[in-house]
Amino acid sequence: MDPIKLSKEIHNDIINWRRELHKIPGTGLDIEETYNFVCNELTKMNIEFITLSKTGICALINGENPGPTIAIRADMDGLPIKEETGLKFASNNNCMHACGHDAHTSMLLGTAKILSKYKSILKGNVKLIFQPAEEISAGAEPMIAEGVLDNPKVDRVLGLHIGGFFPEVKAGMIGVRTGYTTSAVDKLSVTINGKGGHGALPHLCVDPISIGAEMISALQRIVSREINPLHPVVITIGSIEGGSTWNIIPESVHFQGTIRTIFPEDRELVEKRVIEICNGIASTNGASADVVYDKICPSVNNNSEVTKSFMKSALKIVGEENLVYLKEPTMVSEDMAYYLQNVPGTFFFLGSNNPKKGIIYPHHHPKFDVDEDVLWIGPAIFVQAVLDYNSNL
Ligand SMILES: [Zn+2]
Ligand SMILES: [Zn+2]
């Protein structure tokens, strides 16, 4: 069984699936057309599946020999972006596959198509997880809660992201690292309740704008003064709303932002200190603050043993010159993290930016695209990883 040959043989199918999926994106859990498309293709392949979390799909390929269960996960959702690629197969749906999840879904279908024909040599099972709502971090957690990692119990999980998150991972290259690979993401929302009045009479008011300014500056001191300087932490306040005109002190101010951390202990510390600082500054100034700290998604943490064996499999597919060990994590986040909290596994990156073809736009850009020439690589690596896991039993 030659995964490179088998995957190249179905490269056209993978491209066609990707194009069909690209035309019909949805967002969040509302990806019915995508869901129907995948169900239909799995049915054609005679692969059994169940539906979880409204539009999530858990398919199972039962090997004919006893063994463990390896899960491979692809996310399927798009983004609320109006597409500007000008592609013949551009989205019809007022939202867009601007992160490459159409490619993830088509590569997992390719993996399914190959493996479904080799049940007689497979040891154990391959579980195919087609997940909605990654972009809003609302797909992995509910699928896990509904049992996607049970029955049969998953022993190992793999997943990939296509695109250009790491400039050194060029088209057709694989980037991977052990340990923390993406950041955790949290959302902060603060309302400062002061006392409004005449801008000339501040002593009769409690000014939420000056209090808000103090809070926003103080939050940055968590990063510069309280965190180990060798640990990455980002606090970005992305929006402030308050006041109506130049000579009135408003009643309240609202601001919100995102907090990114790599290490769980930093995440706990930042959450605690953000709440203390916002409440403390509000109360010392005679105001009150409603502080809402939403923990959205943890860091992707790649298991060292699984990642090392994965790298040996990837090496067989792309060769040493195309396998990049990532020196640093990225501060973007991925809800693949939830599977990796439950099961040892690896999340890796497949480069698909290609300046020669004008494929240069970043993720979540209305002109984002992927180089389809690399799409055979995903299934080839997944199939190789399954075979290698089987042969090491
Ligand atoms: Zn994205
Ligand atoms: Zn993505």
Short mmCIF file of C-alpha atoms and ligand atoms in Angstrom, two decimals:
data_model
loop_
_atom_site.label_atom_id
_atom_site.label_comp_id
_atom_site.label_asym_id
_atom_site.label_seq_id
_atom_site.Cartn_x
_atom_site.Cartn_y
_atom_site.Cartn_z
CA MET A 1 0.00 0.00 0.00
CA ASP A 2 1.54 3.24 -1.19
CA PRO A 3 -0.16 6.29 0.38
CA ILE A 4 1.50 8.76 -2.01
CA LYS A 5 0.32 6.89 -5.09
CA LEU A 6 -3.16 6.24 -3.69
CA SER A 7 -3.64 9.87 -2.73
CA LYS A 8 -2.33 11.22 -6.04
CA GLU A 9 -4.76 8.89 -7.84
CA ILE A 10 -7.70 10.65 -6.19
CA HIS A 11 -6.21 14.17 -6.29
CA ASN A 12 -8.88 15.26 -8.78
CA ASP A 13 -11.65 14.00 -6.49
CA ILE A 14 -10.12 15.93 -3.59
CA ILE A 15 -9.95 19.12 -5.69
CA ASN A 16 -13.52 18.67 -6.95
CA TRP A 17 -14.87 18.10 -3.43
CA ARG A 18 -13.02 21.18 -2.25
CA ARG A 19 -14.52 23.29 -5.04
CA GLU A 20 -18.04 22.01 -4.40
CA LEU A 21 -17.63 22.69 -0.68
CA HIS A 22 -16.18 26.12 -1.43
CA LYS A 23 -19.43 27.09 -3.21
CA ILE A 24 -21.69 26.17 -0.28
CA PRO A 25 -20.14 27.39 2.98
CA GLY A 26 -22.01 28.01 6.20
CA THR A 27 -20.94 29.45 9.53
CA GLY A 28 -20.92 28.07 13.06
CA LEU A 29 -23.32 25.14 13.42
CA ASP A 30 -25.34 26.39 10.43
CA ILE A 31 -23.56 24.41 7.75
CA GLU A 32 -26.43 22.23 6.49
CA GLU A 33 -25.34 22.19 2.84
CA THR A 34 -21.82 21.16 3.81
CA TYR A 35 -23.19 18.56 6.22
CA ASN A 36 -25.45 17.11 3.49
CA PHE A 37 -22.58 17.05 1.00
CA VAL A 38 -20.29 15.12 3.36
CA CYS A 39 -23.05 12.68 4.39
CA ASN A 40 -23.75 12.01 0.75
CA GLU A 41 -20.10 11.31 -0.11
CA LEU A 42 -19.67 9.02 2.94
CA THR A 43 -22.78 7.11 1.90
CA LYS A 44 -21.34 6.62 -1.59
CA MET A 45 -18.20 5.20 0.07
CA ASN A 46 -20.31 2.83 2.22
CA ILE A 47 -18.94 4.38 5.40
CA GLU A 48 -21.18 4.40 8.48
CA PHE A 49 -21.64 7.65 10.35
CA ILE A 50 -23.70 9.34 13.02
CA THR A 51 -24.65 13.00 13.49
CA LEU A 52 -23.51 14.89 16.58
CA SER A 53 -24.03 18.54 17.58
CA LYS A 54 -26.54 19.31 14.82
CA THR A 55 -24.14 19.30 11.87
CA GLY A 56 -21.14 17.35 13.13
CA ILE A 57 -20.40 13.94 11.66
CA CYS A 58 -18.62 11.02 13.27
CA ALA A 59 -17.79 8.32 10.71
CA LEU A 60 -16.15 5.01 11.46
CA ILE A 61 -14.03 2.73 9.32
CA ASN A 62 -13.79 -0.63 11.08
CA GLY A 63 -10.63 -2.51 10.37
CA GLU A 64 -11.02 -6.26 10.06
CA ASN A 65 -8.28 -6.88 12.63
CA PRO A 66 -8.33 -5.94 16.31
CA GLY A 67 -6.50 -2.81 17.36
CA PRO A 68 -6.80 0.73 18.67
CA THR A 69 -8.84 3.63 17.32
CA ILE A 70 -7.18 6.59 15.69
CA ALA A 71 -9.30 9.69 15.06
CA ILE A 72 -8.71 12.26 12.35
CA ARG A 73 -10.51 15.56 12.65
CA ALA A 74 -11.42 18.16 10.02
CA ASP A 75 -13.35 21.36 10.65
CA MET A 76 -15.99 22.32 8.09
CA ASP A 77 -17.24 25.85 8.84
CA GLY A 78 -16.72 29.10 6.94
CA LEU A 79 -16.68 32.75 8.00
CA PRO A 80 -19.10 35.69 7.70
CA ILE A 81 -16.99 37.32 4.98
CA LYS A 82 -18.05 38.38 1.47
CA GLU A 83 -15.74 36.53 -0.92
CA GLU A 84 -13.57 38.54 -3.33
CA THR A 85 -11.42 35.80 -4.86
CA GLY A 86 -13.12 35.90 -8.26
CA LEU A 87 -12.81 32.09 -8.40
CA LYS A 88 -15.17 30.20 -10.72
CA PHE A 89 -16.34 28.24 -7.69
CA ALA A 90 -16.67 31.25 -5.36
CA SER A 91 -19.24 31.10 -2.58
CA ASN A 92 -22.93 31.50 -3.38
CA ASN A 93 -23.86 31.86 0.27
CA ASN A 94 -22.82 35.32 1.51
CA CYS A 95 -20.21 33.72 3.71
CA MET A 96 -16.86 32.28 2.76
CA HIS A 97 -14.33 29.52 3.25
CA ALA A 98 -11.63 32.06 4.12
CA CYS A 99 -9.68 29.74 6.42
CA GLY A 100 -9.35 26.65 4.23
CA HIS A 101 -11.79 24.40 6.10
CA ASP A 102 -13.21 23.36 2.70
CA ALA A 103 -9.76 21.87 1.99
CA HIS A 104 -9.68 20.15 5.41
CA THR A 105 -13.05 18.54 4.72
CA SER A 106 -12.09 17.40 1.23
CA MET A 107 -8.76 15.97 2.46
CA LEU A 108 -10.57 13.99 5.15
CA LEU A 109 -12.99 12.68 2.50
CA GLY A 110 -9.93 11.65 0.49
CA THR A 111 -8.49 9.86 3.52
CA ALA A 112 -11.84 8.11 3.99
CA LYS A 113 -11.98 7.03 0.36
CA ILE A 114 -8.52 5.46 0.53
CA LEU A 115 -8.87 3.77 3.92
CA SER A 116 -12.36 2.43 3.27
CA LYS A 117 -10.86 0.14 0.63
CA TYR A 118 -8.24 -1.29 2.99
CA LYS A 119 -10.37 -2.53 5.90
CA SER A 120 -8.90 -6.01 5.46
CA ILE A 121 -5.43 -4.86 6.48
CA LEU A 122 -6.44 -2.24 9.06
CA LYS A 123 -5.89 -3.02 12.73
CA GLY A 124 -8.54 -1.34 14.83
CA ASN A 125 -10.62 1.60 13.66
CA VAL A 126 -10.25 4.96 12.03
CA LYS A 127 -12.73 7.53 13.24
CA LEU A 128 -13.35 10.49 10.96
CA ILE A 129 -14.54 13.60 12.78
CA PHE A 130 -16.14 16.26 10.58
CA GLN A 131 -16.67 19.20 12.92
CA PRO A 132 -18.71 22.40 12.59
CA ALA A 133 -18.22 25.74 14.40
CA GLU A 134 -14.44 25.80 14.82
CA GLU A 135 -14.26 29.52 14.08
CA ILE A 136 -16.45 30.31 17.05
CA SER A 137 -14.92 27.54 19.17
CA ALA A 138 -18.31 25.89 19.56
CA GLY A 139 -17.83 22.61 17.69
CA ALA A 140 -15.22 20.43 19.37
CA GLU A 141 -16.45 20.75 22.96
CA PRO A 142 -20.08 19.76 22.25
CA MET A 143 -19.02 16.87 19.98
CA ILE A 144 -16.79 15.55 22.76
CA ALA A 145 -19.61 16.00 25.29
CA GLU A 146 -21.86 13.96 22.96
CA GLY A 147 -19.30 11.15 22.87
CA VAL A 148 -17.28 11.60 19.68
CA LEU A 149 -14.19 10.26 21.48
CA ASP A 150 -16.06 7.21 22.91
CA ASN A 151 -17.53 4.04 21.43
CA PRO A 152 -15.00 3.01 20.32
CA LYS A 153 -12.73 4.97 22.60
CA VAL A 154 -10.20 7.04 20.68
CA ASP A 155 -6.55 6.30 21.51
CA ARG A 156 -4.88 8.90 19.33
CA VAL A 157 -6.06 11.97 17.41
CA LEU A 158 -4.63 13.84 14.42
CA GLY A 159 -5.66 17.04 12.69
CA LEU A 160 -4.21 19.62 10.35
CA HIS A 161 -4.57 23.22 9.29
CA ILE A 162 -3.82 24.31 5.76
CA GLY A 163 -2.65 27.79 4.77
CA GLY A 164 -0.04 30.33 5.70
CA PHE A 165 0.05 30.68 9.48
CA PHE A 166 3.81 30.06 9.45
CA PRO A 167 5.71 31.81 6.62
CA GLU A 168 8.51 29.20 6.78
CA VAL A 169 5.99 26.44 5.94
CA LYS A 170 5.74 27.06 2.20
CA ALA A 171 3.35 25.35 -0.24
CA GLY A 172 3.59 21.59 0.12
CA MET A 173 5.58 21.71 3.36
CA ILE A 174 4.55 20.37 6.75
CA GLY A 175 5.11 22.33 9.97
CA VAL A 176 4.79 20.69 13.36
CA ARG A 177 6.09 20.92 16.91
CA THR A 178 5.72 19.09 20.18
CA GLY A 179 4.05 20.80 23.14
CA TYR A 180 2.15 24.05 22.96
CA THR A 181 1.43 24.95 19.36
CA THR A 182 -1.43 27.50 19.41
CA SER A 183 -2.55 29.93 22.10
CA ALA A 184 -5.55 29.90 24.36
CA VAL A 185 -8.17 32.54 23.62
CA ASP A 186 -10.39 34.34 26.12
CA LYS A 187 -12.78 37.25 25.75
CA LEU A 188 -12.99 40.20 28.14
CA SER A 189 -16.00 42.48 28.33
CA VAL A 190 -16.11 45.36 30.88
CA THR A 191 -18.83 47.90 31.60
CA ILE A 192 -17.85 50.77 33.91
CA ASN A 193 -20.82 52.30 35.67
CA GLY A 194 -20.03 55.87 36.77
CA LYS A 195 -22.17 58.95 37.27
CA GLY A 196 -22.82 61.20 34.31
CA GLY A 197 -23.14 64.96 34.27
CA HIS A 198 -21.77 68.27 33.00
CA GLY A 199 -18.25 68.11 31.57
CA ALA A 200 -17.38 71.33 33.47
CA LEU A 201 -18.35 69.87 36.85
CA PRO A 202 -16.38 66.61 37.15
CA HIS A 203 -16.40 66.81 40.96
CA LEU A 204 -20.14 66.14 40.88
CA CYS A 205 -19.70 63.10 38.56
CA VAL A 206 -17.86 59.77 38.49
CA ASP A 207 -16.14 59.84 35.10
CA PRO A 208 -16.13 56.35 33.52
CA ILE A 209 -13.91 57.51 30.62
CA SER A 210 -10.91 58.40 32.78
CA ILE A 211 -11.49 55.24 34.83
CA GLY A 212 -11.59 53.17 31.63
CA ALA A 213 -8.35 54.74 30.42
CA GLU A 214 -6.68 53.81 33.71
CA MET A 215 -7.96 50.23 33.49
CA ILE A 216 -6.78 49.72 29.93
CA SER A 217 -3.28 50.97 30.79
CA ALA A 218 -3.17 48.88 33.96
CA LEU A 219 -4.14 45.70 32.06
CA GLN A 220 -0.98 46.01 29.96
CA ARG A 221 1.10 46.00 33.13
CA ILE A 222 -0.06 42.43 33.74
CA VAL A 223 1.89 41.50 30.60
CA SER A 224 4.96 43.62 31.34
CA ARG A 225 5.19 43.22 35.14
CA GLU A 226 3.45 40.05 36.28
CA ILE A 227 4.14 37.42 33.62
CA ASN A 228 7.45 35.61 33.15
CA PRO A 229 8.99 37.68 30.31
CA LEU A 230 9.78 34.46 28.44
CA HIS A 231 6.08 33.53 28.28
CA PRO A 232 3.95 35.01 25.47
CA VAL A 233 0.80 36.85 26.54
CA VAL A 234 -1.30 39.24 24.47
CA ILE A 235 -3.99 41.55 25.84
CA THR A 236 -5.72 43.48 23.05
CA ILE A 237 -8.62 45.82 23.74
CA GLY A 238 -10.36 45.97 20.40
CA SER A 239 -13.30 48.23 21.08
CA ILE A 240 -14.33 51.07 23.43
CA GLU A 241 -17.75 52.67 23.49
CA GLY A 242 -18.80 55.55 25.69
CA GLY A 243 -20.03 59.09 25.64
CA SER A 244 -22.03 61.10 23.14
CA THR A 245 -20.35 64.48 22.82
CA TRP A 246 -17.44 66.67 23.95
CA ASN A 247 -18.85 68.36 27.04
CA ILE A 248 -20.77 65.61 28.78
CA ILE A 249 -19.43 63.02 31.20
CA PRO A 250 -21.27 59.80 30.29
CA GLU A 251 -22.93 57.44 32.69
CA SER A 252 -21.04 54.37 31.49
CA VAL A 253 -18.27 53.08 29.26
CA HIS A 254 -17.96 49.64 27.72
CA PHE A 255 -14.81 48.03 26.35
CA GLN A 256 -13.94 44.55 25.17
CA GLY A 257 -10.89 42.66 24.10
CA THR A 258 -9.13 39.37 23.59
CA ILE A 259 -6.56 37.68 25.78
CA ARG A 260 -4.12 35.11 24.39
CA THR A 261 -1.86 32.92 26.48
CA ILE A 262 0.18 29.83 25.73
CA PHE A 263 0.65 28.35 29.21
CA PRO A 264 -2.36 27.32 31.35
CA GLU A 265 -0.82 28.84 34.51
CA ASP A 266 -0.53 32.22 32.77
CA ARG A 267 -4.13 31.94 31.62
CA GLU A 268 -5.28 31.43 35.23
CA LEU A 269 -3.14 34.30 36.49
CA VAL A 270 -4.31 36.74 33.80
CA GLU A 271 -7.97 35.89 34.39
CA LYS A 272 -7.61 36.49 38.14
CA ARG A 273 -5.64 39.73 37.76
CA VAL A 274 -7.88 41.21 35.01
CA ILE A 275 -10.91 40.80 37.26
CA GLU A 276 -9.10 42.17 40.34
CA ILE A 277 -7.64 45.16 38.49
CA CYS A 278 -10.88 46.19 36.77
CA ASN A 279 -12.93 45.89 39.96
CA GLY A 280 -10.21 47.54 42.06
CA ILE A 281 -9.79 50.57 39.79
CA ALA A 282 -13.56 50.98 39.52
CA SER A 283 -14.13 50.88 43.26
CA THR A 284 -11.20 53.09 44.18
CA ASN A 285 -12.69 55.72 41.88
CA GLY A 286 -16.22 55.40 43.23
CA ALA A 287 -17.57 53.49 40.22
CA SER A 288 -18.54 49.87 39.73
CA ALA A 289 -17.53 47.49 36.96
CA ASP A 290 -19.30 44.51 35.39
CA VAL A 291 -16.42 42.31 34.31
CA VAL A 292 -17.21 39.29 32.15
CA TYR A 293 -14.27 36.99 31.43
CA ASP A 294 -15.20 34.23 28.94
CA LYS A 295 -12.76 31.36 28.58
CA ILE A 296 -13.18 30.40 24.96
CA CYS A 297 -10.53 27.84 24.01
CA PRO A 298 -7.34 26.38 25.53
CA SER A 299 -3.94 25.98 23.82
CA VAL A 300 -3.26 23.13 21.41
CA ASN A 301 -0.77 20.92 23.24
CA ASN A 302 0.83 18.28 21.01
CA ASN A 303 1.79 15.06 22.74
CA SER A 304 5.50 14.50 22.42
CA GLU A 305 5.49 10.74 21.71
CA VAL A 306 2.64 10.91 19.15
CA THR A 307 4.22 13.91 17.45
CA LYS A 308 7.59 12.20 17.14
CA SER A 309 6.01 9.16 15.51
CA PHE A 310 3.84 11.43 13.33
CA MET A 311 6.98 13.22 12.11
CA LYS A 312 8.44 9.88 10.94
CA SER A 313 5.25 9.26 8.94
CA ALA A 314 5.22 12.79 7.47
CA LEU A 315 8.88 12.43 6.52
CA LYS A 316 8.00 9.46 4.29
CA ILE A 317 5.47 11.60 2.40
CA VAL A 318 7.12 15.01 2.02
CA GLY A 319 10.83 14.30 2.61
CA GLU A 320 13.22 15.97 5.00
CA GLU A 321 13.44 19.24 3.03
CA ASN A 322 9.70 19.78 3.38
CA LEU A 323 9.28 18.91 7.05
CA VAL A 324 9.72 21.97 9.27
CA TYR A 325 10.02 21.77 13.04
CA LEU A 326 8.22 24.93 14.24
CA LYS A 327 10.39 26.88 16.67
CA GLU A 328 7.50 28.80 18.18
CA PRO A 329 3.77 28.41 18.65
CA THR A 330 1.32 30.80 16.98
CA MET A 331 -0.89 33.18 18.97
CA VAL A 332 -3.97 32.21 16.97
CA SER A 333 -6.16 29.53 18.48
CA GLU A 334 -7.82 26.29 17.39
CA ASP A 335 -10.50 24.25 19.10
CA MET A 336 -8.59 21.08 18.16
CA ALA A 337 -7.20 21.87 21.64
CA TYR A 338 -10.21 20.18 23.24
CA TYR A 339 -9.54 16.79 21.61
CA LEU A 340 -5.90 17.05 22.65
CA GLN A 341 -6.93 17.69 26.26
CA ASN A 342 -8.66 14.30 26.20
CA VAL A 343 -6.53 12.16 23.90
CA PRO A 344 -2.81 12.27 22.98
CA GLY A 345 -2.31 13.54 19.47
CA THR A 346 -0.84 15.99 17.03
CA PHE A 347 -2.11 19.06 15.23
CA PHE A 348 0.09 20.08 12.31
CA PHE A 349 0.20 22.59 9.46
CA LEU A 350 0.23 22.09 5.70
CA GLY A 351 1.60 25.10 3.82
CA SER A 352 -0.46 26.28 0.85
CA ASN A 353 0.50 29.90 0.20
CA ASN A 354 2.07 30.19 -3.23
CA PRO A 355 3.24 33.66 -4.39
CA LYS A 356 3.87 32.35 -7.94
CA LYS A 357 0.13 31.72 -8.25
CA GLY A 358 -0.90 34.88 -6.38
CA ILE A 359 -2.02 32.81 -3.38
CA ILE A 360 -0.68 35.20 -0.78
CA TYR A 361 -3.62 36.48 1.24
CA PRO A 362 -3.83 35.74 4.96
CA HIS A 363 -6.46 33.63 6.68
CA HIS A 364 -9.84 35.37 7.12
CA HIS A 365 -9.12 37.70 4.16
CA PRO A 366 -11.81 37.98 1.41
CA LYS A 367 -9.18 36.90 -1.15
CA PHE A 368 -7.83 33.93 0.85
CA ASP A 369 -7.21 30.84 -1.28
CA VAL A 370 -5.19 27.62 -1.12
CA ASP A 371 -2.85 26.03 -3.66
CA GLU A 372 -4.84 22.94 -4.67
CA ASP A 373 -1.67 21.17 -5.82
CA VAL A 374 -0.89 20.39 -2.17
CA LEU A 375 -4.21 18.71 -1.39
CA TRP A 376 -3.00 15.14 -1.98
CA ILE A 377 -0.48 15.57 0.86
CA GLY A 378 -3.05 15.63 3.68
CA PRO A 379 -4.64 12.24 2.90
CA ALA A 380 -1.24 10.67 2.10
CA ILE A 381 0.10 11.70 5.51
CA PHE A 382 -3.02 10.61 7.38
CA VAL A 383 -2.99 7.22 5.66
CA GLN A 384 0.75 6.80 6.31
CA ALA A 385 0.27 7.73 9.98
CA VAL A 386 -2.51 5.14 10.33
CA LEU A 387 -0.35 2.45 8.67
CA ASP A 388 2.68 3.29 10.83
CA TYR A 389 0.57 3.28 14.00
CA ASN A 390 -0.81 -0.12 12.95
CA SER A 391 2.60 -1.56 12.18
CA ASN A 392 4.09 -0.47 15.52
CA LEU A 393 1.49 -2.38 17.52
ZN ZN B 1 -10.01 30.60 10.85
ZN ZN B 2 -9.16 27.60 10.50
#
